[in-house]
Amino acid sequence: MTAQVHGRRWTRRGRGALAAGAAAATMGAAIFAALPVSGSLAATRSQAAGQRHLVSVPFQRAQLSVPGNWFVESPNGFMCTDGREGLIFAGLKPRFPKNVGCHRLPASFAWIIPGSHVAPAHRKPTLVIAGFGVYRLPSAKKSVLYLVPKLGVRIGAHGPKARQILSTLRQSPLGAVLASGPADRVPASWGRHDFGGVKFASPRNWHTEHENVWETCGTGVDAGSLALINAKKPPIPIPCPAPLPIAKDLTAVPGLTVVTGKFAAQSVAESFRHCLVRNGARICLSAETGAGGFGSEALVLSVSRPQHHAKTFILLGLSGTGAQARAIFDSIRTP
């Protein structure tokens, strides 16, 4: 198997260099070779467990659940396989770029790509999945393709379990966070915080950490952690190997990281678009929002007062249904 993974500056903290999603501070694309899967009994059992355990793979406001050992193909990284591993394409049509040397697709694969928000005229939904009307579209042999207008995507799958995979369609945590409607009420048991000129709430039982520098090979979102970083020093440029894009290793965790200080913008190193003003705060989403693959575990946003330059940035874990992340997002405001 061969792989090409585009570098990211941030990922989940505490997992070490082997699991870091940062390739290097220089941000080049990292190309590496992976050894074939071992034929040992232990490896066979591990592979079988990965096939049974389904994990959610999001793209924009939708997600599908696939076996945990499937590879995730996305604009941020892709993997060539020998045909034994399943694939899910998040934001890409189910094909490989011509210049990467990938020769064939496996027997089973799925995809989520942008689609129309307008339902086909004079047609009722083919069926309803998790409350979302889906419309069958023409597809290749052994493939099933649906349009999901309410989520603005097309979902497809190929292989003997195509319909089973498509039946796992759900709104992604990102979709829950950005959904229209009244703000979610902050639970009374949560704690309130004021850091970097931004007020917000988070579960009181999360572990709080204070740091003064961005750790290039690690900082992102930790499970059950609130990381408050006053970036007084430049980010540490540690080269880190990019991980294999395996679905179970890209699963989001609940957590929150807030970065402010002199080197905050340089540390986070994102461009921000799609701004809105709410609760007296100007909130801008990272240009990578909803891209799928690496980076889909967290929503990255900048926060400032209207008409001011952003000096504080937030990484919000997009786990579960997104309800907890939605409550945190709705609590963000400026003094």
CSV table of C-alpha atoms in Angstrom, one decimal:
chain,number,residue,atom,x,y,z
A,1,MET,CA,0.0,0.0,0.0
A,2,THR,CA,1.1,3.5,-0.7
A,3,ALA,CA,-0.2,6.8,0.7
A,4,GLN,CA,0.0,10.5,0.3
A,5,VAL,CA,-1.2,12.6,3.2
A,6,HIS,CA,-1.3,16.4,3.2
A,7,GLY,CA,0.2,17.9,6.3
A,8,ARG,CA,-1.8,19.6,9.0
A,9,ARG,CA,-0.4,21.8,11.8
A,10,TRP,CA,-2.8,20.6,14.5
A,11,THR,CA,-4.4,17.4,15.7
A,12,ARG,CA,-5.5,15.7,18.9
A,13,ARG,CA,-3.1,16.2,21.8
A,14,GLY,CA,-1.5,13.4,23.9
A,15,ARG,CA,-1.3,10.7,21.3
A,16,GLY,CA,2.4,11.2,20.4
A,17,ALA,CA,4.1,11.6,17.1
A,18,LEU,CA,2.9,8.4,15.6
A,19,ALA,CA,-0.7,9.5,15.8
A,20,ALA,CA,-0.2,13.2,15.1
A,21,GLY,CA,-2.0,14.7,12.1
A,22,ALA,CA,0.7,17.3,11.6
A,23,ALA,CA,3.3,16.4,9.0
A,24,ALA,CA,5.7,19.2,9.7
A,25,ALA,CA,5.7,22.9,10.4
A,26,THR,CA,6.9,23.5,6.9
A,27,MET,CA,3.5,22.1,5.7
A,28,GLY,CA,4.7,20.0,2.8
A,29,ALA,CA,2.9,16.9,1.6
A,30,ALA,CA,4.3,13.7,3.1
A,31,ILE,CA,4.6,10.6,1.0
A,32,PHE,CA,5.3,7.3,2.6
A,33,ALA,CA,5.0,3.5,2.1
A,34,ALA,CA,3.0,1.2,4.5
A,35,LEU,CA,3.9,-2.4,5.1
A,36,PRO,CA,1.3,-5.1,4.1
A,37,VAL,CA,-1.0,-6.3,6.9
A,38,SER,CA,0.6,-9.2,8.8
A,39,GLY,CA,-0.9,-12.7,8.2
A,40,SER,CA,-0.6,-13.6,11.9
A,41,LEU,CA,-3.6,-14.8,13.9
A,42,ALA,CA,-3.5,-11.6,16.0
A,43,ALA,CA,-3.6,-9.5,12.8
A,44,THR,CA,-6.5,-11.5,11.5
A,45,ARG,CA,-8.5,-11.1,14.7
A,46,SER,CA,-7.7,-7.3,14.7
A,47,GLN,CA,-8.9,-7.0,11.1
A,48,ALA,CA,-12.1,-8.9,11.9
A,49,ALA,CA,-12.8,-6.6,14.8
A,50,GLY,CA,-12.3,-3.6,12.6
A,51,GLN,CA,-14.8,-5.0,10.2
A,52,ARG,CA,-17.5,-5.5,12.9
A,53,HIS,CA,-17.0,-2.1,14.6
A,54,LEU,CA,-18.6,0.7,12.7
A,55,VAL,CA,-17.4,4.3,13.0
A,56,SER,CA,-18.9,7.5,11.7
A,57,VAL,CA,-17.1,9.4,8.8
A,58,PRO,CA,-18.5,13.0,8.3
A,59,PHE,CA,-18.5,15.3,5.4
A,60,GLN,CA,-20.1,18.7,5.7
A,61,ARG,CA,-23.5,18.2,7.4
A,62,ALA,CA,-23.8,14.4,6.7
A,63,GLN,CA,-22.1,11.3,7.9
A,64,LEU,CA,-22.0,7.5,7.1
A,65,SER,CA,-20.9,4.7,9.3
A,66,VAL,CA,-18.4,2.2,7.9
A,67,PRO,CA,-16.1,-0.5,9.4
A,68,GLY,CA,-13.4,1.0,11.5
A,69,ASN,CA,-10.6,-0.4,9.4
A,70,TRP,CA,-11.7,1.3,6.2
A,71,PHE,CA,-9.5,4.0,4.8
A,72,VAL,CA,-10.8,7.6,4.4
A,73,GLU,CA,-10.0,9.3,1.2
A,74,SER,CA,-10.4,13.1,1.3
A,75,PRO,CA,-8.9,16.3,-0.1
A,76,ASN,CA,-6.6,16.3,2.9
A,77,GLY,CA,-5.2,12.8,2.3
A,78,PHE,CA,-5.7,9.6,0.4
A,79,MET,CA,-4.5,6.0,0.4
A,80,CYS,CA,-3.9,3.4,-2.3
A,81,THR,CA,-4.8,-0.1,-1.2
A,82,ASP,CA,-4.3,-3.6,-2.6
A,83,GLY,CA,-8.0,-4.1,-2.9
A,84,ARG,CA,-8.6,-5.8,0.5
A,85,GLU,CA,-9.5,-2.7,2.5
A,86,GLY,CA,-12.7,-0.9,2.1
A,87,LEU,CA,-12.7,2.9,1.3
A,88,ILE,CA,-14.9,5.9,2.0
A,89,PHE,CA,-14.4,9.0,0.0
A,90,ALA,CA,-15.3,12.1,1.9
A,91,GLY,CA,-15.7,15.1,-0.4
A,92,LEU,CA,-14.3,13.2,-3.4
A,93,LYS,CA,-15.9,11.1,-6.2
A,94,PRO,CA,-15.0,7.4,-5.9
A,95,ARG,CA,-11.9,7.5,-8.0
A,96,PHE,CA,-8.2,8.0,-7.5
A,97,PRO,CA,-6.2,11.0,-9.0
A,98,LYS,CA,-4.3,9.8,-12.1
A,99,ASN,CA,-0.9,10.8,-10.9
A,100,VAL,CA,-0.8,8.8,-7.7
A,101,GLY,CA,-0.4,5.3,-9.1
A,102,CYS,CA,-3.5,3.7,-7.6
A,103,HIS,CA,-4.8,1.2,-10.0
A,104,ARG,CA,-8.1,-0.2,-8.7
A,105,LEU,CA,-10.9,0.3,-6.2
A,106,PRO,CA,-11.7,-2.4,-3.6
A,107,ALA,CA,-14.9,-4.5,-3.7
A,108,SER,CA,-16.6,-2.3,-1.2
A,109,PHE,CA,-16.5,1.5,-1.0
A,110,ALA,CA,-18.7,4.4,-0.2
A,111,TRP,CA,-18.7,8.2,-0.8
A,112,ILE,CA,-20.3,11.5,0.4
A,113,ILE,CA,-20.0,14.4,-2.0
A,114,PRO,CA,-21.8,17.8,-2.4
A,115,GLY,CA,-25.3,17.7,-3.8
A,116,SER,CA,-28.2,19.9,-4.5
A,117,HIS,CA,-30.4,21.2,-1.8
A,118,VAL,CA,-33.4,21.1,-4.2
A,119,ALA,CA,-35.4,17.9,-4.4
A,120,PRO,CA,-36.1,16.4,-7.8
A,121,ALA,CA,-39.3,17.9,-9.2
A,122,HIS,CA,-42.6,15.9,-9.1
A,123,ARG,CA,-41.0,13.0,-7.2
A,124,LYS,CA,-41.5,11.7,-3.7
A,125,PRO,CA,-38.5,10.5,-1.8
A,126,THR,CA,-37.4,6.9,-2.6
A,127,LEU,CA,-37.2,6.3,1.1
A,128,VAL,CA,-36.6,8.1,4.4
A,129,ILE,CA,-33.4,7.5,6.4
A,130,ALA,CA,-33.2,8.9,9.9
A,131,GLY,CA,-35.8,11.5,9.1
A,132,PHE,CA,-34.1,12.6,5.8
A,133,GLY,CA,-35.9,12.0,2.5
A,134,VAL,CA,-33.5,10.5,0.0
A,135,TYR,CA,-33.9,10.2,-3.8
A,136,ARG,CA,-32.4,7.4,-5.8
A,137,LEU,CA,-30.2,8.5,-8.7
A,138,PRO,CA,-28.8,6.5,-11.6
A,139,SER,CA,-25.7,4.6,-10.6
A,140,ALA,CA,-23.2,2.0,-11.9
A,141,LYS,CA,-23.8,-1.7,-11.5
A,142,LYS,CA,-23.6,-3.0,-7.9
A,143,SER,CA,-23.7,0.7,-6.7
A,144,VAL,CA,-26.5,2.7,-5.0
A,145,LEU,CA,-26.6,6.5,-5.2
A,146,TYR,CA,-29.0,8.8,-3.3
A,147,LEU,CA,-29.5,12.6,-3.2
A,148,VAL,CA,-30.2,14.0,0.3
A,149,PRO,CA,-31.5,17.6,-0.4
A,150,LYS,CA,-31.9,18.5,3.3
A,151,LEU,CA,-28.3,17.8,4.0
A,152,GLY,CA,-27.0,19.1,0.6
A,153,VAL,CA,-25.1,15.9,-0.3
A,154,ARG,CA,-25.1,12.8,-2.4
A,155,ILE,CA,-24.3,9.5,-0.8
A,156,GLY,CA,-23.3,6.4,-2.5
A,157,ALA,CA,-22.0,2.9,-1.9
A,158,HIS,CA,-20.7,0.0,-3.9
A,159,GLY,CA,-20.6,-3.7,-3.1
A,160,PRO,CA,-22.7,-6.4,-1.4
A,161,LYS,CA,-23.5,-4.2,1.6
A,162,ALA,CA,-24.1,-0.9,-0.2
A,163,ARG,CA,-27.7,-0.4,1.1
A,164,GLN,CA,-26.7,-1.3,4.7
A,165,ILE,CA,-24.0,1.3,4.7
A,166,LEU,CA,-26.3,4.0,3.2
A,167,SER,CA,-28.9,3.1,5.9
A,168,THR,CA,-26.4,4.6,8.5
A,169,LEU,CA,-26.9,8.1,7.1
A,170,ARG,CA,-27.2,10.7,9.9
A,171,GLN,CA,-26.7,14.4,10.4
A,172,SER,CA,-23.0,15.0,11.2
A,173,PRO,CA,-22.0,16.7,14.5
A,174,LEU,CA,-21.0,19.8,12.4
A,175,GLY,CA,-24.5,19.8,11.0
A,176,ALA,CA,-25.9,19.9,14.5
A,177,VAL,CA,-23.6,22.7,15.6
A,178,LEU,CA,-24.5,24.9,12.6
A,179,ALA,CA,-28.2,24.1,12.4
A,180,SER,CA,-30.6,27.0,12.5
A,181,GLY,CA,-32.9,27.5,15.5
A,182,PRO,CA,-32.8,28.8,19.0
A,183,ALA,CA,-29.6,28.5,21.0
A,184,ASP,CA,-29.2,25.5,23.2
A,185,ARG,CA,-29.4,26.1,26.9
A,186,VAL,CA,-26.1,25.6,28.8
A,187,PRO,CA,-26.6,22.9,31.4
A,188,ALA,CA,-26.6,24.2,35.0
A,189,SER,CA,-23.7,21.8,35.9
A,190,TRP,CA,-21.3,23.4,33.4
A,191,GLY,CA,-18.6,25.9,34.3
A,192,ARG,CA,-18.3,29.4,32.8
A,193,HIS,CA,-15.0,30.8,31.5
A,194,ASP,CA,-13.5,34.1,30.4
A,195,PHE,CA,-10.2,33.6,28.5
A,196,GLY,CA,-8.6,35.7,25.7
A,197,GLY,CA,-11.5,38.2,25.7
A,198,VAL,CA,-14.0,35.4,25.0
A,199,LYS,CA,-16.7,34.0,27.3
A,200,PHE,CA,-17.9,30.4,26.9
A,201,ALA,CA,-19.1,27.4,28.9
A,202,SER,CA,-17.9,23.7,29.1
A,203,PRO,CA,-18.6,20.7,31.2
A,204,ARG,CA,-17.2,21.2,34.8
A,205,ASN,CA,-15.8,17.7,34.9
A,206,TRP,CA,-13.4,18.3,32.0
A,207,HIS,CA,-9.7,18.5,33.0
A,208,THR,CA,-8.3,22.1,32.5
A,209,GLU,CA,-4.8,22.6,31.2
A,210,HIS,CA,-2.9,25.9,30.9
A,211,GLU,CA,0.0,26.3,28.4
A,212,ASN,CA,2.0,29.1,26.9
A,213,VAL,CA,3.1,27.6,23.6
A,214,TRP,CA,1.5,25.7,20.8
A,215,GLU,CA,3.0,22.1,20.5
A,216,THR,CA,3.1,21.6,16.7
A,217,CYS,CA,3.3,17.8,17.1
A,218,GLY,CA,0.3,17.3,19.3
A,219,THR,CA,-1.9,20.2,20.2
A,220,GLY,CA,-5.5,20.0,19.1
A,221,VAL,CA,-8.4,18.5,21.1
A,222,ASP,CA,-8.0,16.0,24.0
A,223,ALA,CA,-10.9,13.9,25.2
A,224,GLY,CA,-12.6,15.5,28.2
A,225,SER,CA,-10.1,18.3,28.3
A,226,LEU,CA,-10.3,22.1,28.2
A,227,ALA,CA,-6.9,23.5,27.0
A,228,LEU,CA,-6.3,27.2,27.5
A,229,ILE,CA,-3.2,28.3,25.6
A,230,ASN,CA,-1.7,31.8,25.9
A,231,ALA,CA,0.7,31.6,23.0
A,232,LYS,CA,3.5,33.8,24.3
A,233,LYS,CA,6.1,31.9,22.3
A,234,PRO,CA,6.2,30.8,18.6
A,235,PRO,CA,4.9,27.3,17.8
A,236,ILE,CA,7.5,24.6,18.1
A,237,PRO,CA,8.3,23.3,14.6
A,238,ILE,CA,8.6,19.6,15.3
A,239,PRO,CA,8.4,17.4,12.2
A,240,CYS,CA,5.8,14.7,12.8
A,241,PRO,CA,4.9,11.7,10.6
A,242,ALA,CA,1.4,11.7,9.3
A,243,PRO,CA,-0.8,8.8,10.3
A,244,LEU,CA,-2.6,6.4,8.0
A,245,PRO,CA,-6.1,7.7,7.3
A,246,ILE,CA,-8.0,4.9,9.0
A,247,ALA,CA,-11.6,5.6,9.9
A,248,LYS,CA,-11.3,4.5,13.5
A,249,ASP,CA,-8.3,6.7,14.1
A,250,LEU,CA,-10.1,9.8,12.8
A,251,THR,CA,-13.0,9.5,15.3
A,252,ALA,CA,-13.6,12.8,17.1
A,253,VAL,CA,-13.5,13.2,20.9
A,254,PRO,CA,-15.4,15.7,23.2
A,255,GLY,CA,-13.0,18.5,24.1
A,256,LEU,CA,-12.2,22.2,23.7
A,257,THR,CA,-9.0,24.1,23.0
A,258,VAL,CA,-8.8,27.9,23.2
A,259,VAL,CA,-5.7,29.7,21.8
A,260,THR,CA,-4.9,33.4,22.3
A,261,GLY,CA,-1.8,35.5,22.7
A,262,LYS,CA,0.9,37.0,20.6
A,263,PHE,CA,1.5,33.9,18.4
A,264,ALA,CA,-2.1,32.5,18.4
A,265,ALA,CA,-2.8,33.2,14.7
A,266,GLN,CA,0.6,31.9,13.7
A,267,SER,CA,0.1,28.8,15.8
A,268,VAL,CA,-3.4,27.9,14.5
A,269,ALA,CA,-2.3,28.8,10.9
A,270,GLU,CA,-5.8,28.7,9.4
A,271,SER,CA,-7.7,31.0,7.0
A,272,PHE,CA,-11.2,31.9,8.1
A,273,ARG,CA,-14.3,32.6,6.1
A,274,HIS,CA,-18.1,32.5,6.5
A,275,CYS,CA,-18.4,35.0,9.4
A,276,LEU,CA,-21.5,35.7,11.4
A,277,VAL,CA,-22.2,37.9,14.4
A,278,ARG,CA,-24.0,36.4,17.4
A,279,ASN,CA,-24.1,37.1,21.1
A,280,GLY,CA,-22.0,40.2,20.4
A,281,ALA,CA,-19.2,38.1,18.9
A,282,ARG,CA,-17.9,37.9,15.4
A,283,ILE,CA,-17.3,34.2,14.7
A,284,CYS,CA,-15.5,33.0,11.6
A,285,LEU,CA,-15.2,29.4,10.5
A,286,SER,CA,-12.0,27.9,9.1
A,287,ALA,CA,-11.9,27.5,5.4
A,288,GLU,CA,-11.4,23.8,6.0
A,289,THR,CA,-14.8,23.4,7.8
A,290,GLY,CA,-16.6,20.3,6.7
A,291,ALA,CA,-13.9,19.1,4.3
A,292,GLY,CA,-13.8,15.6,5.7
A,293,GLY,CA,-10.8,13.4,6.5
A,294,PHE,CA,-8.0,14.9,8.6
A,295,GLY,CA,-9.3,17.9,10.5
A,296,SER,CA,-12.9,16.7,10.5
A,297,GLU,CA,-12.7,15.9,14.2
A,298,ALA,CA,-12.8,19.5,15.3
A,299,LEU,CA,-14.5,22.8,14.3
A,300,VAL,CA,-11.9,25.6,14.1
A,301,LEU,CA,-13.1,29.1,14.4
A,302,SER,CA,-11.9,32.6,15.3
A,303,VAL,CA,-13.7,34.9,17.7
A,304,SER,CA,-13.6,38.7,18.1
A,305,ARG,CA,-15.7,41.7,18.7
A,306,PRO,CA,-17.4,43.0,15.6
A,307,GLN,CA,-15.0,45.3,13.5
A,308,HIS,CA,-12.0,43.9,15.4
A,309,HIS,CA,-9.2,41.5,14.3
A,310,ALA,CA,-9.4,38.1,15.8
A,311,LYS,CA,-6.9,37.3,18.5
A,312,THR,CA,-8.6,34.2,20.0
A,313,PHE,CA,-9.2,30.9,18.2
A,314,ILE,CA,-11.2,27.9,19.3
A,315,LEU,CA,-10.9,24.2,18.4
A,316,LEU,CA,-14.2,22.4,19.3
A,317,GLY,CA,-14.4,18.6,19.3
A,318,LEU,CA,-17.2,17.3,17.0
A,319,SER,CA,-18.1,14.1,18.7
A,320,GLY,CA,-21.3,12.1,19.2
A,321,THR,CA,-24.4,13.7,17.9
A,322,GLY,CA,-22.9,17.2,18.2
A,323,ALA,CA,-25.4,18.2,20.9
A,324,GLN,CA,-22.6,19.0,23.5
A,325,ALA,CA,-20.6,20.9,20.9
A,326,ARG,CA,-23.7,22.8,19.9
A,327,ALA,CA,-24.2,23.9,23.5
A,328,ILE,CA,-20.6,25.1,23.8
A,329,PHE,CA,-20.8,26.9,20.4
A,330,ASP,CA,-24.0,28.7,21.5
A,331,SER,CA,-22.4,29.8,24.7
A,332,ILE,CA,-19.6,31.7,22.9
A,333,ARG,CA,-19.8,35.5,23.4
A,334,THR,CA,-17.6,38.5,23.9
A,335,PRO,CA,-17.8,40.8,27.1
